[in-house]
Tab-separated table of C-alpha atoms in Angstrom:
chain	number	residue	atom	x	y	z
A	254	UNK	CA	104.010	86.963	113.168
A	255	UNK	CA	107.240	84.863	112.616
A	256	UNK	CA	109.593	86.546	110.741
A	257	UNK	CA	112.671	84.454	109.407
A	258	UNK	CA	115.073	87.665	108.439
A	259	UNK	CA	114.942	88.073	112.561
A	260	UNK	CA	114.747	84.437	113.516
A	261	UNK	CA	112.255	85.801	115.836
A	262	UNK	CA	108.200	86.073	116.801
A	263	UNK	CA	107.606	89.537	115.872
A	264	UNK	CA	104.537	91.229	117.942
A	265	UNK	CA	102.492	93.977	115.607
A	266	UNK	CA	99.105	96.132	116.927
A	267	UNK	CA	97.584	96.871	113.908
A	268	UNK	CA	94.714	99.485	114.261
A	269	UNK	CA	92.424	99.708	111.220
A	270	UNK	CA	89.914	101.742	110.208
A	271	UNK	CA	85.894	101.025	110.407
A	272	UNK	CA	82.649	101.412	108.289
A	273	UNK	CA	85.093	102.145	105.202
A	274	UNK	CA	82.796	101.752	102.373
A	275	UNK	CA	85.185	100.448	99.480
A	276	UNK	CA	85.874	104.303	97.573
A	277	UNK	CA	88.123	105.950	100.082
A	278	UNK	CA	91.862	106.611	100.461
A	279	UNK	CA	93.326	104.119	102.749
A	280	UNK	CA	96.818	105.143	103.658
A	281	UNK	CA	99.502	102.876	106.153
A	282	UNK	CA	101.715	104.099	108.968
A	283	UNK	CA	104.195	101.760	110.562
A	284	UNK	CA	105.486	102.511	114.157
A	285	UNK	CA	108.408	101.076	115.845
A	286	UNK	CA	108.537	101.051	119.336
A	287	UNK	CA	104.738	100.053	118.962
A	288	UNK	CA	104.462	98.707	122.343
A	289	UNK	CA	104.214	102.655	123.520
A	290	UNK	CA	101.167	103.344	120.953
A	291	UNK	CA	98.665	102.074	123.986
A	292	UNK	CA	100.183	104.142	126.771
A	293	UNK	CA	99.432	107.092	124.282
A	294	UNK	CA	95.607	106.249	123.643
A	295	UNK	CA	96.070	106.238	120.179
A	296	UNK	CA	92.132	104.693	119.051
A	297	UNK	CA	90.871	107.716	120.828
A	298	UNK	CA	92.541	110.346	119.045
A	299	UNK	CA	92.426	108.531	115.679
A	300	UNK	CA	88.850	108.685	116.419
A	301	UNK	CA	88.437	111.938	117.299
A	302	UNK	CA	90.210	112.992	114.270
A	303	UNK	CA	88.286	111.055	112.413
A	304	UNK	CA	85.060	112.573	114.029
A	305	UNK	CA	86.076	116.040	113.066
A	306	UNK	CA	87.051	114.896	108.903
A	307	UNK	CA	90.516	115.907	110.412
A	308	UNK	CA	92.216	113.384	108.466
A	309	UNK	CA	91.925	110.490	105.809
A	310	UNK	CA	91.641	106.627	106.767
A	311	UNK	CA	94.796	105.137	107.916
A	312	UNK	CA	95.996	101.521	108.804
A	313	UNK	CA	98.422	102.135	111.641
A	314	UNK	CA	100.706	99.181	112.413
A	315	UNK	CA	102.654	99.022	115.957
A	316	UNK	CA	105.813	96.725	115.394
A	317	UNK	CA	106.715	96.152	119.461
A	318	UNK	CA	110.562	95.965	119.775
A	319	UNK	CA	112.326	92.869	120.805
A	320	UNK	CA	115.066	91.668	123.050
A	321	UNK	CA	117.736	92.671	120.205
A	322	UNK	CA	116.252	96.116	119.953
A	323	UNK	CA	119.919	98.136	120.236
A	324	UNK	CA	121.030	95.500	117.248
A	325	UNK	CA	118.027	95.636	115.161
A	326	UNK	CA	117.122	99.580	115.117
A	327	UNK	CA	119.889	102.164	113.919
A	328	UNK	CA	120.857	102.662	110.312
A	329	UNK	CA	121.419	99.382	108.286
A	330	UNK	CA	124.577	98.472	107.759
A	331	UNK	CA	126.368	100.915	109.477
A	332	UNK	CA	126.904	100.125	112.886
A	333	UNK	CA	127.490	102.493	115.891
A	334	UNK	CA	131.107	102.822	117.938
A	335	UNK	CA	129.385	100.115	120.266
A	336	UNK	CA	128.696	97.509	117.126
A	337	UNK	CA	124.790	98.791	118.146
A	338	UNK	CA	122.804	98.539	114.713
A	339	UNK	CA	124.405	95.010	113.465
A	340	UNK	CA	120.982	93.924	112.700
A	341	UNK	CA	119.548	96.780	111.369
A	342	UNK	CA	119.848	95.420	107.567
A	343	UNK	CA	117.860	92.300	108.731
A	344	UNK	CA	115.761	94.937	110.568
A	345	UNK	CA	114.816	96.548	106.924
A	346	UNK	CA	114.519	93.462	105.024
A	347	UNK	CA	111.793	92.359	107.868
A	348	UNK	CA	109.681	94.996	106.957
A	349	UNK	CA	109.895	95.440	103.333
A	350	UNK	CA	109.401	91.895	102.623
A	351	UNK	CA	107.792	90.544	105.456
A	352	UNK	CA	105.694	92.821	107.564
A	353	UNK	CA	104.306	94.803	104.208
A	354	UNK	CA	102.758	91.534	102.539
A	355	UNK	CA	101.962	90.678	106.026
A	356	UNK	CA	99.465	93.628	106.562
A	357	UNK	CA	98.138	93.645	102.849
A	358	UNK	CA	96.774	89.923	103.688
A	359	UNK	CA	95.956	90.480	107.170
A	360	UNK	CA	94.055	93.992	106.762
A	361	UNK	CA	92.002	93.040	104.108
A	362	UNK	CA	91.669	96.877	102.733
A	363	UNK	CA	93.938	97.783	99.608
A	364	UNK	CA	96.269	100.542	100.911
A	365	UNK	CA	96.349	102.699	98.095
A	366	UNK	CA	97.181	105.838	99.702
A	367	UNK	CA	100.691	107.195	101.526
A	368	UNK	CA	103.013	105.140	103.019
A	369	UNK	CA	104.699	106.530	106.480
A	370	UNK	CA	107.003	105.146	108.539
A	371	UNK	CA	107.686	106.721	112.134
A	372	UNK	CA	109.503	106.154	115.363
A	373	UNK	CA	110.347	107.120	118.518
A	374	UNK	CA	114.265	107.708	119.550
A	375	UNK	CA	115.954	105.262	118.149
A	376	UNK	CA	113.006	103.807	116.480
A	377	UNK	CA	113.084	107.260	114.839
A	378	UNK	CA	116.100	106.903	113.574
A	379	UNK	CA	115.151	103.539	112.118
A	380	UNK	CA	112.434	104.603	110.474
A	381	UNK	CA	114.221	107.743	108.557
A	382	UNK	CA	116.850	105.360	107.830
A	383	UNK	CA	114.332	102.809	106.218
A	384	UNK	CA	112.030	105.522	104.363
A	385	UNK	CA	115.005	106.901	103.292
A	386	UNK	CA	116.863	104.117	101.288
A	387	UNK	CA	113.351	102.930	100.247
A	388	UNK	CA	111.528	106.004	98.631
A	389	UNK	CA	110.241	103.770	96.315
A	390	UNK	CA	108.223	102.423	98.926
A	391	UNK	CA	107.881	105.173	101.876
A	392	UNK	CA	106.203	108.764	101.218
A	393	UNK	CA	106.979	109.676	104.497
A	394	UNK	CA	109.126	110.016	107.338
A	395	UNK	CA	108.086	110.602	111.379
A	396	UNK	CA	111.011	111.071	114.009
A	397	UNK	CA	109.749	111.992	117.394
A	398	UNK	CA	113.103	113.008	119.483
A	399	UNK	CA	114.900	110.572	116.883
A	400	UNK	CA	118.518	109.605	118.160
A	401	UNK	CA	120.557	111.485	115.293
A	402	UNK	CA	123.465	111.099	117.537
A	403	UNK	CA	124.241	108.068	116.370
A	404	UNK	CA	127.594	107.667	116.209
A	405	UNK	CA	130.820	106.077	114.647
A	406	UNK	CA	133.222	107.209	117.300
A	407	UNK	CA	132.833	107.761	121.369
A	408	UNK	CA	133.292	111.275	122.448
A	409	UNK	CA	135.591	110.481	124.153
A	410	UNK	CA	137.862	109.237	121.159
A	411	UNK	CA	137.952	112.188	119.318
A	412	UNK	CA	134.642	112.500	118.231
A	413	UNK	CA	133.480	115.637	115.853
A	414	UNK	CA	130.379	115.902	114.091
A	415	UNK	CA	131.695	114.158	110.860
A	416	UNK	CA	131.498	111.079	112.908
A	417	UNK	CA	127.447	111.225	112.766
A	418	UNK	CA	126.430	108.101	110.947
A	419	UNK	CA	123.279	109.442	109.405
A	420	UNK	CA	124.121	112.885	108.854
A	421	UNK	CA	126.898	111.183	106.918
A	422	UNK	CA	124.596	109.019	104.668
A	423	UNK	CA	122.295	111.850	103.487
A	424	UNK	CA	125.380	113.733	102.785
A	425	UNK	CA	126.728	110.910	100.945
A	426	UNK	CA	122.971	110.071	98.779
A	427	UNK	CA	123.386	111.105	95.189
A	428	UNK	CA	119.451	110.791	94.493
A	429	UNK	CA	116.700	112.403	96.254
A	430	UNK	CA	113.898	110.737	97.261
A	431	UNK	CA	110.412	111.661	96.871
A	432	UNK	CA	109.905	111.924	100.806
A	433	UNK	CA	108.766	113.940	102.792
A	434	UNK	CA	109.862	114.882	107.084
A	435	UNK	CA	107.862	115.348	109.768
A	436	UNK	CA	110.974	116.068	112.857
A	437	UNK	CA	109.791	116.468	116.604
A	438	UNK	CA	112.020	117.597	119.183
A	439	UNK	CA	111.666	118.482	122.950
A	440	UNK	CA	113.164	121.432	124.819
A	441	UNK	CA	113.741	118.887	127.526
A	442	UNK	CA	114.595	116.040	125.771
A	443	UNK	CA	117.925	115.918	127.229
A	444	UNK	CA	120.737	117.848	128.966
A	445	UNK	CA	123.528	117.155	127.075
A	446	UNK	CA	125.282	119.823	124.933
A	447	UNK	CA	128.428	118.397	123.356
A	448	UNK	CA	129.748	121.566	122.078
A	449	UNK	CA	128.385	123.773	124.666
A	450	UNK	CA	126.479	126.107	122.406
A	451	UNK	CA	123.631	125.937	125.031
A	452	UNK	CA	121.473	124.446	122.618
A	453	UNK	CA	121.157	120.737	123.832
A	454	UNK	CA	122.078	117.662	121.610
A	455	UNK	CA	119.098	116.384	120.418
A	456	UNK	CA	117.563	119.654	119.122
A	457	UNK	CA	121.515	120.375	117.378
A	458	UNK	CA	121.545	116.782	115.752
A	459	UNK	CA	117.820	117.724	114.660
A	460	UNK	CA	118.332	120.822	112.976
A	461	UNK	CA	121.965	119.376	111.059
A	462	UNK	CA	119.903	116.962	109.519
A	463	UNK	CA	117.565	119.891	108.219
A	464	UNK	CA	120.582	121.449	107.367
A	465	UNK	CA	121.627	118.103	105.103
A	466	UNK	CA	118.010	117.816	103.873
A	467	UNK	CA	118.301	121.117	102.616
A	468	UNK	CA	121.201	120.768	100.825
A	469	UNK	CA	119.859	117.832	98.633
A	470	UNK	CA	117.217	120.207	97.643
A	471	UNK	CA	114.323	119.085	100.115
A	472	UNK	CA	112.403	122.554	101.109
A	473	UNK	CA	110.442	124.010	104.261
A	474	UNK	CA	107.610	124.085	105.073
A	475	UNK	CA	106.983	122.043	101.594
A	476	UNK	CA	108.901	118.738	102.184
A	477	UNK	CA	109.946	119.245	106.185
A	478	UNK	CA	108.177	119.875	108.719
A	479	UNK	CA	109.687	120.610	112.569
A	480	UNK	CA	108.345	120.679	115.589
A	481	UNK	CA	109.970	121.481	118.889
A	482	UNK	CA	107.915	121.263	121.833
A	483	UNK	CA	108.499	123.266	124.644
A	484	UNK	CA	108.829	121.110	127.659
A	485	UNK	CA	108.904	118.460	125.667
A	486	UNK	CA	111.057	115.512	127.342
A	487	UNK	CA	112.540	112.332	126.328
A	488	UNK	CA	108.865	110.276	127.155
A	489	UNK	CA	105.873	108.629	126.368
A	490	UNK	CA	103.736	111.311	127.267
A	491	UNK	CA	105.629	113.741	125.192
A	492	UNK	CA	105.365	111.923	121.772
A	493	UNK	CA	101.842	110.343	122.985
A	494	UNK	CA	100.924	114.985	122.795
A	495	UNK	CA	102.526	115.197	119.678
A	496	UNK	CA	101.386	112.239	117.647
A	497	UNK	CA	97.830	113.278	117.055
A	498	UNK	CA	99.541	116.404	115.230
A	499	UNK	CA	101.523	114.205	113.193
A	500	UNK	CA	98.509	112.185	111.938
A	501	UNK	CA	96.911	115.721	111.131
A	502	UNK	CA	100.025	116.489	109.111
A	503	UNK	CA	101.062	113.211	107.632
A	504	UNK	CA	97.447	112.041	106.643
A	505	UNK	CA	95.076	115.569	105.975
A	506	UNK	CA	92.044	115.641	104.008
């Protein structure tokens, strides 16, 4: 599709639901970084779930990143230290008023069910950032080893943990949304342990936004979920072994 908010041809995979006979809930997940939904044989374990009533019918839309994708992913209008995220606003604005109408023509099933946006990394990121600011429009949030790092400073600058962008912008929320977070980690999703607590980055960053969540009022195991895989690394196959139990979660009977 050609979106004008990105000046750009913007690739989707949308996988939809068959045989549905008019009465059911349909619900809609988007995906960023869609171009690694093939590699993680996503019909066959929609289908399987499907063949075992595991979960409710659900239009899943793959938007495949682009050239810009360090510009257009991160947390709108908030740039990183490395001006990463300067298109992230145009990023949001593509799918709220582009990409949704989009799929409600294309489809040709009323999604009247939940809304979920998810990601992988920084596609993560993008998609909590998105759901967040638009809980008028998201029900739920999926971050597979989401890059919470995100930063305004370098480390080497004098960084401290203040300087995390969205840590800072749920702290900074005065509503809560009606969302709810499904947060996937991997033991081996990295090596890096800033403040040597030997307890590596990602999983830190993952729990502090908990942490925030928490403090806005959002409660486990109602609102958040977390998963940390052991093993788990920074992959494709990692997040292709986990997704099937987010669809479980995010879209139960």
């Amino acid at each position: 599709m050609k979106s004008k908010s990105l000046q750009r041809i913007v690739e989707v995979d949308v996988y939809a639901p068959e045989n549905l006979l008019g009465n059911e809930t349909v619900n809609l997940l988007l995906v960023n970084d869609g171009q690694d939904l093939s590699q993680m044989e996503l019909e066959d374990h929609i289908s399987t779930l499907y063949s075992k009533w595991k979960i409710e019918p659900v239009v899943v839309v793959g938007i495949k990143a682009g050239e810009e994708r360090l510009l257009e992913y991160g947390v709108a209008n908030r740039p990183d230290f490395k001006n990463r995220g300067s298109k992230a606003d145009l990023y949001t604005h593509f799918v709220l008023a582009e990409l949704l109408p989009f799929i409600e023509k294309q489809v040709g099933v009323v999604i009247n069910g939940k809304k979920a946006f998810a990601g992988f990394s920084l596609g993560g990121l993008t998609a909590f950032d998105i759901a967040w600011n638009h809980g008028d429009v998201f029900d739920i949030a999926g971050v597979f080893s989401g890059s919470f790092w995100w930063r305004k400073k370098d480390l080497s600058d004098g960084y401290t943990e203040d300087d995390r962008i969205l840590h800072e912008m749920i702290a900074e929320s005065s509503s809560k949304q009606d969302l709810k977070f499904w947060l996937m980690t991997g033991t081996d999703d990295e090596k890096a342990d800033r403040n040597q607590n030997f307890i590596i980055d990602s999983i830190d960053d993952t729990i502090d936004v908990i942490k925030e969540l928490m403090k806005k009022g959002y409660k486990r195991p109602e609102d958040i979920f977390y998963y940390e895989m052991v093993g788990g690394k920074h992959d494709v196959p990692t997040w292709g072994k986990a997704f099937p139990k987010f669809l479980e979660w995010a879209f139960a009977k």
